[in-house]
Short mmCIF file of C-alpha atoms and ligand atoms in Angstrom, two decimals:
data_model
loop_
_atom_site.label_atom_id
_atom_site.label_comp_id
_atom_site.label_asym_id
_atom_site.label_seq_id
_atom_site.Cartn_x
_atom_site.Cartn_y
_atom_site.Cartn_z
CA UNK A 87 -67.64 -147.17 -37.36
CA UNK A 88 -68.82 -145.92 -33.88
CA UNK A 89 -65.54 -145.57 -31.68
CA UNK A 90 -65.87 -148.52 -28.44
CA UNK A 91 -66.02 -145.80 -24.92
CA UNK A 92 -65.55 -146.68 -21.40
CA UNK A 93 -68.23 -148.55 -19.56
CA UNK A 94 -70.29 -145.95 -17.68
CA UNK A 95 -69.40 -145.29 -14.46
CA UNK A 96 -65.79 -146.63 -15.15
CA UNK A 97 -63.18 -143.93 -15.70
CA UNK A 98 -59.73 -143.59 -17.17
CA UNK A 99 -57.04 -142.20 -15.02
CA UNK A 100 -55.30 -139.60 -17.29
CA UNK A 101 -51.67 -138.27 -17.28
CA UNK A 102 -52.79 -134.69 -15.90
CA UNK A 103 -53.92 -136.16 -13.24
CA UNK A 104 -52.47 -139.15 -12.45
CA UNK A 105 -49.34 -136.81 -10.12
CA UNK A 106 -52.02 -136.57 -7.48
CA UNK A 107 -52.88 -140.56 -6.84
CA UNK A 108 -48.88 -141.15 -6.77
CA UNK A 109 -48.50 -138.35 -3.90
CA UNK A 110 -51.45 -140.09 -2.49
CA UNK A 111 -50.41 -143.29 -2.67
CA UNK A 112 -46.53 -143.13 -2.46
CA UNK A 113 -47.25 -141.11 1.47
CA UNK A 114 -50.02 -143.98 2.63
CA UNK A 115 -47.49 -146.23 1.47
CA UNK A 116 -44.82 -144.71 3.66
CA UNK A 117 -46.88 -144.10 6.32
CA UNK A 118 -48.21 -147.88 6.21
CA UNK A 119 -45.16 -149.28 6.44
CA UNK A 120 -43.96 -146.51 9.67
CA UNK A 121 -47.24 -147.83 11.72
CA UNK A 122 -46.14 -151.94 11.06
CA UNK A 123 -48.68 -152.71 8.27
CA UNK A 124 -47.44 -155.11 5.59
CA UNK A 125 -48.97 -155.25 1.92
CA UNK A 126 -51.09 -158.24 1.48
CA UNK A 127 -52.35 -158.63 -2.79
CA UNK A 128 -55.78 -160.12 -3.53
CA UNK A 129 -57.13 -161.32 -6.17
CA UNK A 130 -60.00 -159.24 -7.59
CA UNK A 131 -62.66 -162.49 -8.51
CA UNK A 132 -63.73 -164.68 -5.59
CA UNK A 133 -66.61 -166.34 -5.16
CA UNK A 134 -70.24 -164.73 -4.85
CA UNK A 135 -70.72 -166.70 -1.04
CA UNK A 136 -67.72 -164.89 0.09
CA UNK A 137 -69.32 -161.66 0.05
CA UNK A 138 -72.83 -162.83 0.74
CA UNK A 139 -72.07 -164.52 3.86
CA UNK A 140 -69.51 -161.35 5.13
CA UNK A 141 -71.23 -158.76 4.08
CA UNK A 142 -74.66 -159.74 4.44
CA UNK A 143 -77.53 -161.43 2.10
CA UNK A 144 -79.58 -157.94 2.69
CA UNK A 145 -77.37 -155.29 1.99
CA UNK A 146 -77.39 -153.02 -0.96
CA UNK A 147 -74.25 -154.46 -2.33
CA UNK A 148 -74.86 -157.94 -2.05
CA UNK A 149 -78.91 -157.49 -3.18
CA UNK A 150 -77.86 -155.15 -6.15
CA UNK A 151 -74.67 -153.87 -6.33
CA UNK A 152 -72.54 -156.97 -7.09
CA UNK A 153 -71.01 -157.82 -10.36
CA UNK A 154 -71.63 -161.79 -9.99
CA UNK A 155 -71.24 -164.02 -13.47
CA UNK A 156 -70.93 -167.44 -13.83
CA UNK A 157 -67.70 -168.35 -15.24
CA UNK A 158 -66.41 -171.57 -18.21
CA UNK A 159 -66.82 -174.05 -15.40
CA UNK A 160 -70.11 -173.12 -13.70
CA UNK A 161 -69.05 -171.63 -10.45
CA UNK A 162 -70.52 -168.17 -9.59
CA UNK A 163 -68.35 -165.52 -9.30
CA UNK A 164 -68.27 -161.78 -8.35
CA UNK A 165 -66.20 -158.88 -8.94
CA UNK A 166 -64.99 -157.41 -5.20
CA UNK A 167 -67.05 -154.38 -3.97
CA UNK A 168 -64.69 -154.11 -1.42
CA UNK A 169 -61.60 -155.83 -0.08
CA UNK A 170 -62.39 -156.98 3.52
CA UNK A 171 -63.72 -160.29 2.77
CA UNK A 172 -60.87 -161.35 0.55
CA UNK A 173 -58.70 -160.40 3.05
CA UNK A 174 -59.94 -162.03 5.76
CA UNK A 175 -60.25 -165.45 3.04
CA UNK A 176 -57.17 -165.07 2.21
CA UNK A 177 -55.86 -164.55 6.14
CA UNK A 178 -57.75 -167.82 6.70
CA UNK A 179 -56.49 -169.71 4.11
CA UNK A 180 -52.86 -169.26 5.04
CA UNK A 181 -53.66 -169.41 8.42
CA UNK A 182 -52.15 -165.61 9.20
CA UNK A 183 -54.70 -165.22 11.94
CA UNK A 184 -54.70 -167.30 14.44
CA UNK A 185 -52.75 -166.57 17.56
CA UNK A 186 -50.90 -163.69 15.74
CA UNK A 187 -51.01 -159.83 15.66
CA UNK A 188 -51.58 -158.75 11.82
CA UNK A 189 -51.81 -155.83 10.36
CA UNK A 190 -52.45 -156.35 6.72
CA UNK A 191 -53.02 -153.37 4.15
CA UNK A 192 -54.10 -154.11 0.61
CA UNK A 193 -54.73 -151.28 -2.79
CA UNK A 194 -56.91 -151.87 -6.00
CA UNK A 195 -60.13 -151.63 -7.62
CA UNK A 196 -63.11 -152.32 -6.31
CA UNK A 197 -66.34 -153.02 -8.31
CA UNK A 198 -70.24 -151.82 -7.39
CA UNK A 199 -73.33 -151.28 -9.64
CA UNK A 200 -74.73 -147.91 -8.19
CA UNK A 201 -75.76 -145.07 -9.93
CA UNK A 202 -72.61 -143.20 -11.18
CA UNK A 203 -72.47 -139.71 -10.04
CA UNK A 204 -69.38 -137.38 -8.21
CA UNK A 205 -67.87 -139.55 -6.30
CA UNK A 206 -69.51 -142.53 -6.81
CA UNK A 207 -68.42 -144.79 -9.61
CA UNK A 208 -68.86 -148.59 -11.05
CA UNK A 209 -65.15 -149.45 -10.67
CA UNK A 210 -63.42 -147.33 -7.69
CA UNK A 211 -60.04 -147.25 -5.85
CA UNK A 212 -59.55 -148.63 -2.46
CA UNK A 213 -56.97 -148.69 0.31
CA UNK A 214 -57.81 -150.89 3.01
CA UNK A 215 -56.30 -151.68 6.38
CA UNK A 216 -57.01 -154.70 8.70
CA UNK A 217 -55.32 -155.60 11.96
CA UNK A 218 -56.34 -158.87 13.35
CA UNK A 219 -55.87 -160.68 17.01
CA UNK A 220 -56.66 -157.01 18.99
CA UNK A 221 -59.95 -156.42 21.10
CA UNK A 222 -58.72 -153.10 21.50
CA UNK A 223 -59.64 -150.54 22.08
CA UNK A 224 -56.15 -149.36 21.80
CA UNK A 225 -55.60 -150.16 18.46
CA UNK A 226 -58.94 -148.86 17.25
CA UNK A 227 -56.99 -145.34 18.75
CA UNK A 228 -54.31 -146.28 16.94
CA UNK A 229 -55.98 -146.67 13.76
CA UNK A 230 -58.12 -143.16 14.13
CA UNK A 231 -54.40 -141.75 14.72
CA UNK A 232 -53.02 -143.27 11.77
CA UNK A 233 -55.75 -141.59 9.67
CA UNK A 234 -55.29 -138.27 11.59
CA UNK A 235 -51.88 -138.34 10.71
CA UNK A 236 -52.29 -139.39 7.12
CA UNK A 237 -54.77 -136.04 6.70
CA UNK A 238 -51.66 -133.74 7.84
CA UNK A 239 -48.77 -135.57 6.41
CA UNK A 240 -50.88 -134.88 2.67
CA UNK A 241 -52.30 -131.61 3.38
CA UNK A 242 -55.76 -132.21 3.52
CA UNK A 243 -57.81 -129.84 6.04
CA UNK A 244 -61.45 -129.55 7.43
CA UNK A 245 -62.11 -133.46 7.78
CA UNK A 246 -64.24 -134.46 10.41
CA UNK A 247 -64.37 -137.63 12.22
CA UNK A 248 -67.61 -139.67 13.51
CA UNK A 249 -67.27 -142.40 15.61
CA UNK A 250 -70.01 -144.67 17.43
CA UNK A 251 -70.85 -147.79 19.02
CA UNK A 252 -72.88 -150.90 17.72
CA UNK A 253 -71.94 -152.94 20.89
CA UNK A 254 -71.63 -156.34 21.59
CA UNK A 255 -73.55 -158.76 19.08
CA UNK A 256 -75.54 -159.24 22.34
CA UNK A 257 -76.31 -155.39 22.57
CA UNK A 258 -77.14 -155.07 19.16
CA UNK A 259 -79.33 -157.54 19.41
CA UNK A 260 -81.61 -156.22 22.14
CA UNK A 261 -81.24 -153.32 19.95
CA UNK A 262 -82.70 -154.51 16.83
CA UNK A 263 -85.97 -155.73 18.17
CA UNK A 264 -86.54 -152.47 19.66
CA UNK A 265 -85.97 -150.71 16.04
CA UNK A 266 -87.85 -153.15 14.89
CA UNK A 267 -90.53 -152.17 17.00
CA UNK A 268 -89.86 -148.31 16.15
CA UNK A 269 -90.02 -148.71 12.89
CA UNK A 270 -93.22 -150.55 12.30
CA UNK A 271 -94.98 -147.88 14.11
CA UNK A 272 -93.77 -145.54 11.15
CA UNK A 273 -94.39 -148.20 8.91
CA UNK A 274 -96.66 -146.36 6.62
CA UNK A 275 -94.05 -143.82 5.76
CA UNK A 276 -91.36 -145.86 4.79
CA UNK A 277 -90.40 -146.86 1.33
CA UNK A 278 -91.13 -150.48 -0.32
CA UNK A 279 -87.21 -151.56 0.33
CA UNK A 280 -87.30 -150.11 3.66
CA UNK A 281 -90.47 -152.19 4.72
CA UNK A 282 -89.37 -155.30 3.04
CA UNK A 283 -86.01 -155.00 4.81
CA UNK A 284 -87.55 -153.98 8.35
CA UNK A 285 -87.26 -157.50 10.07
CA UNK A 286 -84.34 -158.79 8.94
CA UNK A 287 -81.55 -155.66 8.77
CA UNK A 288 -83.71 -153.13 10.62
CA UNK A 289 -80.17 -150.90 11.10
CA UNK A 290 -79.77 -150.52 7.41
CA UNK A 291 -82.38 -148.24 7.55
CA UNK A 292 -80.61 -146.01 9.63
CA UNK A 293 -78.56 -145.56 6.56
CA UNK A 294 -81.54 -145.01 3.77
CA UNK A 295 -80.79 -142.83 1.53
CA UNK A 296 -84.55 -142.20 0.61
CA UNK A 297 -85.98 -138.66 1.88
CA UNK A 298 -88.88 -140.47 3.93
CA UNK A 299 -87.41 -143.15 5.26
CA UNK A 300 -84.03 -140.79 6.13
CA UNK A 301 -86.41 -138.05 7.97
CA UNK A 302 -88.09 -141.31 10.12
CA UNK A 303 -84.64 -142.73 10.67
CA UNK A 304 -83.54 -139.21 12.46
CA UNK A 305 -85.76 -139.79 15.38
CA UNK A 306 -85.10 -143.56 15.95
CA UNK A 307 -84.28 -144.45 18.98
CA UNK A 308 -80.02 -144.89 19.43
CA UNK A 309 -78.20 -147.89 20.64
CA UNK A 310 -77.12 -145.90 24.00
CA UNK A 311 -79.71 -147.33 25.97
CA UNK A 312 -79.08 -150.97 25.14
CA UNK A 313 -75.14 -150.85 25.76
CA UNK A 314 -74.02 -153.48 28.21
CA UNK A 315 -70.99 -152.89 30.77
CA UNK A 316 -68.38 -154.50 27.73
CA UNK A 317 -69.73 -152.22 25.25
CA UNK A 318 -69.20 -148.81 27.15
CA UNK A 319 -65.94 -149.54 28.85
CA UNK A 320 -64.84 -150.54 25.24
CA UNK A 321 -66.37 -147.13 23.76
CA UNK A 322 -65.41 -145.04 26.99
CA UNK A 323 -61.89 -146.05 26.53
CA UNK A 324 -61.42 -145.30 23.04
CA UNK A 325 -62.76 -141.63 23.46
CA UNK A 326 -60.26 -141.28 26.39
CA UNK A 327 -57.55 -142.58 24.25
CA UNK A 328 -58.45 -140.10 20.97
CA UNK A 329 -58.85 -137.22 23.98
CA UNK A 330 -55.19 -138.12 25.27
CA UNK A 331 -54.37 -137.97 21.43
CA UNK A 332 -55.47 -134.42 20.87
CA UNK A 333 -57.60 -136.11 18.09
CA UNK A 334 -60.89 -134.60 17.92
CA UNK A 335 -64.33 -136.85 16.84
CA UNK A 336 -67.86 -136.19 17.61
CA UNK A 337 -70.15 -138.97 18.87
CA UNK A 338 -72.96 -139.87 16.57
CA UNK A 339 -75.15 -141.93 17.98
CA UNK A 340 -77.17 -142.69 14.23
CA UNK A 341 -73.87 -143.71 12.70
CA UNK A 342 -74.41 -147.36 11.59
CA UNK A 343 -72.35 -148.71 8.58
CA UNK A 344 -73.61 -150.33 5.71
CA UNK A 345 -72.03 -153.82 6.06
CA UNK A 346 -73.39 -156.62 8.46
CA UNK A 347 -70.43 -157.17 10.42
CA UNK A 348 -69.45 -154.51 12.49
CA UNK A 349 -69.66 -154.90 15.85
CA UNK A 350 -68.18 -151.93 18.36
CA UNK A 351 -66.17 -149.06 17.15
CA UNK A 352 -67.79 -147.55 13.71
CA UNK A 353 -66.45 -144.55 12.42
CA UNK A 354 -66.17 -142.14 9.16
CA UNK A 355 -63.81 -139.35 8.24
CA UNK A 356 -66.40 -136.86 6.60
CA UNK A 357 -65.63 -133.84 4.59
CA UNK A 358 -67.89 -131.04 3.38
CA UNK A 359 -66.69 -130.09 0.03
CA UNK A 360 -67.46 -133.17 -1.71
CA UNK A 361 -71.16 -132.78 -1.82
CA UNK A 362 -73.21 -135.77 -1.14
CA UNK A 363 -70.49 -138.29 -1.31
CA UNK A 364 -68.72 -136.64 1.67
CA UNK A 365 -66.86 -139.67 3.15
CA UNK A 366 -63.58 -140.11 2.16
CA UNK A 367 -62.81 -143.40 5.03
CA UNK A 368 -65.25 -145.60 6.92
CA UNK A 369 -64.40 -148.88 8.83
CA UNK A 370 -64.78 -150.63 12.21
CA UNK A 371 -64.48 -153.78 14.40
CA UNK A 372 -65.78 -156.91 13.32
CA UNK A 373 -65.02 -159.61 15.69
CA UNK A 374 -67.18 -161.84 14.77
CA UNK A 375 -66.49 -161.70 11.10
CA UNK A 376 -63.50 -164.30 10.67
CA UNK A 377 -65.25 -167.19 12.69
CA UNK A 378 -68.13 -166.18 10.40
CA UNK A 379 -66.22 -167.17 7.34
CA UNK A 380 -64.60 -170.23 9.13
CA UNK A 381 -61.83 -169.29 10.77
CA UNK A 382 -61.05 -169.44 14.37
CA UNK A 383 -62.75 -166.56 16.53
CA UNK A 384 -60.35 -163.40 16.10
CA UNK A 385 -61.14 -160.07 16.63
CA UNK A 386 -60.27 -157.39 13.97
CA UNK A 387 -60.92 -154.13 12.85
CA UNK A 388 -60.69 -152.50 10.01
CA UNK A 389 -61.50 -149.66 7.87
CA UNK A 390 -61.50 -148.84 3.77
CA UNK A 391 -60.09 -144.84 1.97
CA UNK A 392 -62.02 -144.40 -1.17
CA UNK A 393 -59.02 -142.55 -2.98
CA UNK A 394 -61.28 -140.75 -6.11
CA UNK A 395 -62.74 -138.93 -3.30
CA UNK A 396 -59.92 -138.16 -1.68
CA UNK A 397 -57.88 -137.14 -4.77
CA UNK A 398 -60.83 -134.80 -5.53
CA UNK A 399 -60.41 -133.04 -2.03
CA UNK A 400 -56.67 -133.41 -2.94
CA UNK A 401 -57.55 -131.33 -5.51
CA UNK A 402 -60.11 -129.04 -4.66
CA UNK A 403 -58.10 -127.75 -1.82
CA UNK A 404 -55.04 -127.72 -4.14
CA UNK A 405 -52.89 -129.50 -1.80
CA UNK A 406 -50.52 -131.13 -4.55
CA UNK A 407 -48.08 -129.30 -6.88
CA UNK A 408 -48.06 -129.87 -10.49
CA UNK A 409 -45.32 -132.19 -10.88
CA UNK A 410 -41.95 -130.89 -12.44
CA UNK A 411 -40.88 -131.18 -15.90
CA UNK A 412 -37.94 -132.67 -17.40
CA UNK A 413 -34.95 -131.46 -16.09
CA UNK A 414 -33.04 -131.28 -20.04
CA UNK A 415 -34.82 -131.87 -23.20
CA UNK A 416 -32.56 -133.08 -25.71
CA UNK A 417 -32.59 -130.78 -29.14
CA UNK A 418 -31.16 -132.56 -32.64
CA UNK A 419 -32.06 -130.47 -34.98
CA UNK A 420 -33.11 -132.41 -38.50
CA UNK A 421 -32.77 -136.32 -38.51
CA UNK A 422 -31.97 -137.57 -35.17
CA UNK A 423 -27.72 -138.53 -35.33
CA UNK A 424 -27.00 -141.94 -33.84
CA UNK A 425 -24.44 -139.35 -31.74
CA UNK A 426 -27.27 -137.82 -30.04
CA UNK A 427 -28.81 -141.09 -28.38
CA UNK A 428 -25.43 -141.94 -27.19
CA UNK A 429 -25.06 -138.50 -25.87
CA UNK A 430 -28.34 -139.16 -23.88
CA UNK A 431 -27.45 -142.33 -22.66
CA UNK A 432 -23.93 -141.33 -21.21
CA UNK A 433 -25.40 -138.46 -19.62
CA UNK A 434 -28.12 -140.96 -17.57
CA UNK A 435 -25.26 -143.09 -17.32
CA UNK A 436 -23.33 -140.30 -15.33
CA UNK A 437 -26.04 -139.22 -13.80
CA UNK A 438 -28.71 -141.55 -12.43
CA UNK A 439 -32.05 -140.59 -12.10
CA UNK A 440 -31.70 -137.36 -14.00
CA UNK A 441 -34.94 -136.34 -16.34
CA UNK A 442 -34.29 -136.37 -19.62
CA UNK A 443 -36.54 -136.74 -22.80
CA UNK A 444 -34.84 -136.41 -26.30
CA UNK A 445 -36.64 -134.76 -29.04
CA UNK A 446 -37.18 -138.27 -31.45
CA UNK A 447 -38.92 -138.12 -34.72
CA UNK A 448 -37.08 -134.92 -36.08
CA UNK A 449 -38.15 -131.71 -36.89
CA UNK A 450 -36.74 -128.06 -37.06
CA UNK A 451 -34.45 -126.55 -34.42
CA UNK A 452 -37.37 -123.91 -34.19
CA UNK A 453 -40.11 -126.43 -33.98
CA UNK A 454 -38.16 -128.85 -31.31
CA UNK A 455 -37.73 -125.72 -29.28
CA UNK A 456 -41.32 -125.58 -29.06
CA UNK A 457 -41.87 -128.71 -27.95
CA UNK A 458 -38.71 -128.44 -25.35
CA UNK A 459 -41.06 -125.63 -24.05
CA UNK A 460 -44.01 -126.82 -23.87
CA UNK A 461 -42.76 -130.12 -21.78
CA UNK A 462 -41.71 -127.57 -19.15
CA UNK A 463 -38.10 -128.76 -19.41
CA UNK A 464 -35.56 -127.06 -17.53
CA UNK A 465 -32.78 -127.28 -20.06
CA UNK A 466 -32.57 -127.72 -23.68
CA UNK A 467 -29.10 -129.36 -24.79
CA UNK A 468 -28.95 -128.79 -28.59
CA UNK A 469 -27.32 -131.27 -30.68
CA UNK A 470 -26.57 -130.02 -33.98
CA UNK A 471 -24.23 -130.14 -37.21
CA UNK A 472 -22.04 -127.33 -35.80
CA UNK A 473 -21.91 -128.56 -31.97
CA UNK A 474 -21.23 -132.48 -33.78
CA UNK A 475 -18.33 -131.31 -35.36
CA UNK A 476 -16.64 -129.57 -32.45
CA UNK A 477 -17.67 -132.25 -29.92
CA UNK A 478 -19.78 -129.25 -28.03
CA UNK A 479 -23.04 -128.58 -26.93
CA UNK A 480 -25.33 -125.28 -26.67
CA UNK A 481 -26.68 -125.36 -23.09
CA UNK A 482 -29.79 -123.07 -23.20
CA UNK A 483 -32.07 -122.10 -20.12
CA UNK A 484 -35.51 -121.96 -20.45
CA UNK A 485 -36.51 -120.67 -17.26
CA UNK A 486 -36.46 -116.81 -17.05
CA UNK A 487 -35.50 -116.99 -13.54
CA UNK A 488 -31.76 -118.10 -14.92
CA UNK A 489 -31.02 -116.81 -18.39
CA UNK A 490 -28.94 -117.46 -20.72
CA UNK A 491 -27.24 -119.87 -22.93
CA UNK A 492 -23.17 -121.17 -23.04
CA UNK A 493 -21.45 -124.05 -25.53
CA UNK A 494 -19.68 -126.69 -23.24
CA UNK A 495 -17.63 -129.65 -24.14
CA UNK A 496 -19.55 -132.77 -24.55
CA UNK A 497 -17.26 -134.47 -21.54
CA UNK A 498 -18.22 -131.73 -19.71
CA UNK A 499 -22.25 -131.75 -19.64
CA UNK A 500 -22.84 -134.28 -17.00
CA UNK A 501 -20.72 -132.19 -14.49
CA UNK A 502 -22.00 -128.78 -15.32
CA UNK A 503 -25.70 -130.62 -15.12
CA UNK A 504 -24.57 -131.90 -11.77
CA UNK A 505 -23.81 -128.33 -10.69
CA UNK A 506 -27.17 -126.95 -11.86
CA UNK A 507 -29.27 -129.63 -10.55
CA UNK A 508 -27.74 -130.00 -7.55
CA UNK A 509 -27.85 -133.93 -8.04
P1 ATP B 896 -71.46 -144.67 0.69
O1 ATP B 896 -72.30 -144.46 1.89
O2 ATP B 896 -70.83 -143.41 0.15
O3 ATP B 896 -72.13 -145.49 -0.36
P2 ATP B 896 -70.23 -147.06 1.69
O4 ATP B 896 -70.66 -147.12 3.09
O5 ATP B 896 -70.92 -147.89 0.68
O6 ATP B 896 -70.20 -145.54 1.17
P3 ATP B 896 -67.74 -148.44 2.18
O7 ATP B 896 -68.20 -149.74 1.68
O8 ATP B 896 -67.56 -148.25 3.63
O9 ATP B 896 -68.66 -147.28 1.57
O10 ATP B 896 -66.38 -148.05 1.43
C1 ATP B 896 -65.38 -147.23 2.02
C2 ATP B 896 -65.13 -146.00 1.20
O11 ATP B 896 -64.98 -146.30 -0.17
C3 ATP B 896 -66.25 -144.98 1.23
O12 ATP B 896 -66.17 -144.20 2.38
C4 ATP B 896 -65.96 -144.18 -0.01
O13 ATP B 896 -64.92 -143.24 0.23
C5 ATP B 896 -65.46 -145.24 -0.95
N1 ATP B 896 -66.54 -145.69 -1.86
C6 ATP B 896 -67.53 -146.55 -1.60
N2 ATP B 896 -68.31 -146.74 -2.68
C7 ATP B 896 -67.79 -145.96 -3.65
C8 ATP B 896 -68.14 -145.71 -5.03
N3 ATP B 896 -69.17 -146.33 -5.61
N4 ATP B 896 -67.36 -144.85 -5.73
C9 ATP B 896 -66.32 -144.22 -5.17
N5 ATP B 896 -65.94 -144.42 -3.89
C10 ATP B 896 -66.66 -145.28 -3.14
MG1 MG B 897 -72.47 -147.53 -0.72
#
């Protein structure tokens, strides 16, 4: 019979490399809770008008990219393509919004139909991070520094950040009708999706990823001119704030993101060694987002990692050591003695946390000391007839670095392990 595989575009996380998303995630973690953010879980179902009327009825994810099925009872239901919306539900919901300062973080997957390539899968890894009740623009700084500081604290290098503008709703939408009126003067050289889209989400083009449509896009006319007072002091303070910061951005004017309801500060963290899928964090403000969905009008910003692509950088810039092996792997040479397993559990009695795997299932002396070898194990304790009788143990080091091997007393393992491994 034909073995079942993954669904395409949908990956296993192995072992090998599973070291690197735990550094990743065990520092954002850390660093989360150091800046005031508090973990907020999320279901990963909710229903398709959540994301249609946040994100937008004519966006690539909502048009094509959703995972939407109708459930036992009839109601229509997606898979999340990303975690804003539920958040902002949820902060709703249990009224966490209103009249409050929040800054929420959430983790998980997050599900899109695209074409699966590097860096760009069916079910992918999010952490998100939300602070509701600011205008800002201080904590829109503050957020930038955050992810600054995140870069450093796990080694990654060369990332550049983007920021931009989309103004006020009223800016934007002075804007629109004059990229409206840009882009059916091209109109000829755009493609079908492009021209369908032009009337009603006329900055998603700015964002086409189709060669034609892209090269038209470059000359557009930018949202500088249409700025209004709020807009620019909002924008002009930020860049002061990031200059007082030391944190270093460039202005792109043709940033626009690919959601509906940004409004204000947009900005990506962009790296070069990716390839295509170069950005590892995109978010901005989205004031208008929570009234959208029913709250009460609160002002918010936001912005979503994608951690595949930033465990590949992790990786391609080798900024995580291979984790450590065991520090003692446990040798019992033949059938494994009910003396050995208490042996093993006295010693994590005495000495918590310490790294020990015993050798179960039997085998050879010769053979387990392969195996103690190939875990990368510091130590291998051996266990056998002789050591049994005498109430001893063969200590043996298997790093070249310190040599050597010496038979202790059983009682006296834990402290001579406590020596070595400076516990
Ligand atoms: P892109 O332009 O690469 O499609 P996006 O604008 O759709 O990205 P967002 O919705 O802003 O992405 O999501 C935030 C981050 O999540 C992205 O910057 C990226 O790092 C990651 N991400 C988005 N889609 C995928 C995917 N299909 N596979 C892996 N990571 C993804
Ligand atoms: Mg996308």
């Amino acid at each position: 019979m034909k073995a079942i595989q993954s669904i395409r575009g949908m990956h296993d996380i192995l072992p090998e490399s599973v070291h690197v998303w735990q550094f990743l995630e065990a520092r954002l973690r850390m660093l989360l809770g150091s800046y005031g953010y508090r973990e907020i879980r999320l279901p990963a179902v909710e229903f398709t008008e959540l994301f249609a009327r946040s994100i937008g009825d004519v966006t690539d994810i909502v048009e094509k990219e959703m995972y939407t099925f109708e459930d036992r009872n009839g109601d229509r239901l997606s898979l999340r393509p990303e975690g804003t919306a539920g958040c902002v539900r949820a902060g709703i919901e249990h009224g966490l919004l209103h009249n409050q300062v929040q800054r929420l973080w959430y983790q998980g997957p997050m599900f899109r139909h695209e074409r699966p390539q590097k860096g760009r899968y069916r079910q992918f890894h999010q952490v998100g991070m939300e602070v509701f009740g600011v205008p800002g623009p201080d904590v829109d700084a503050e957020l930038l520094a955050f992810t600054a500081r995140l870069w450093k604290l796990i080694g990654l290098r060369d990332l550049r950040l983007e920021i931009n503008t989309l103004g006020t709703p009223g800016s934007r939408e002075r804007y629109r009708e004059r990229l409206i009126a840009y882009f059916e003067a091209h109109r000829d050289g755009l493609d079908a999706e492009a021209a369908r889209r032009l009337h009603e989400n006329p900055l998603r083009l700015l964002d086409s990823k189709h060669p034609e449509t892209a090269a038209i896009a470059r000359s557009a006319p930018t949202l500088l001119e249409d700025l209004d007072a709020e807009s620019r002091a909002h924008f002009d303070t930020l860049c002061a704030h990031l200059d007082a910061m030391g944190i270093v951005y460039t202005h792109n004017p043709r940033l626009v993101r690919g959601l509906d309801y940004y409004t204000h500060t947009v900005f990506e963290w962009i790296t070069e060694e990716l390839g295509a899928q170069g950005t590892v964090c995109a978010g901005g403000r989205y004031d208008g987002l929570v009234q959208q969905l029913g709250g009460r009008a609160t002002p918010a910003i936001g912005l979503a990692m994608g951690l595949e692509r930033l465990v590949a950088l992790l990786v391609e810039q080798d900024a995580v050591a291979p984790p450590d092996g065991p520090d003692v792997y446990l040798v019992v040479p033949g059938e494994t003695d009910a003396r050995a397993q208490v042996l093993a559990e006295q010693l994590r009695d005495e000495l918590p946390g310490l790294h020990l795997v015993m050798n179960c299932g039997g085998g050879s002396m010769k053979a387990q000391m392969k195996k103690a070898d190939r875990t990368g194990a510091r130590y291998a304790v051996i266990l056998g007839p002789d050591e049994m009788a005498t109430g001893t143990v063969v200590v043996k080091t298997l790093r070249d670095d310190e040599g050597g091997q010496l038979t202790v007393a059983q009682h006296d393992l834990a402290a001579l392990m406590h020596a070595r491994l400076k516990r």
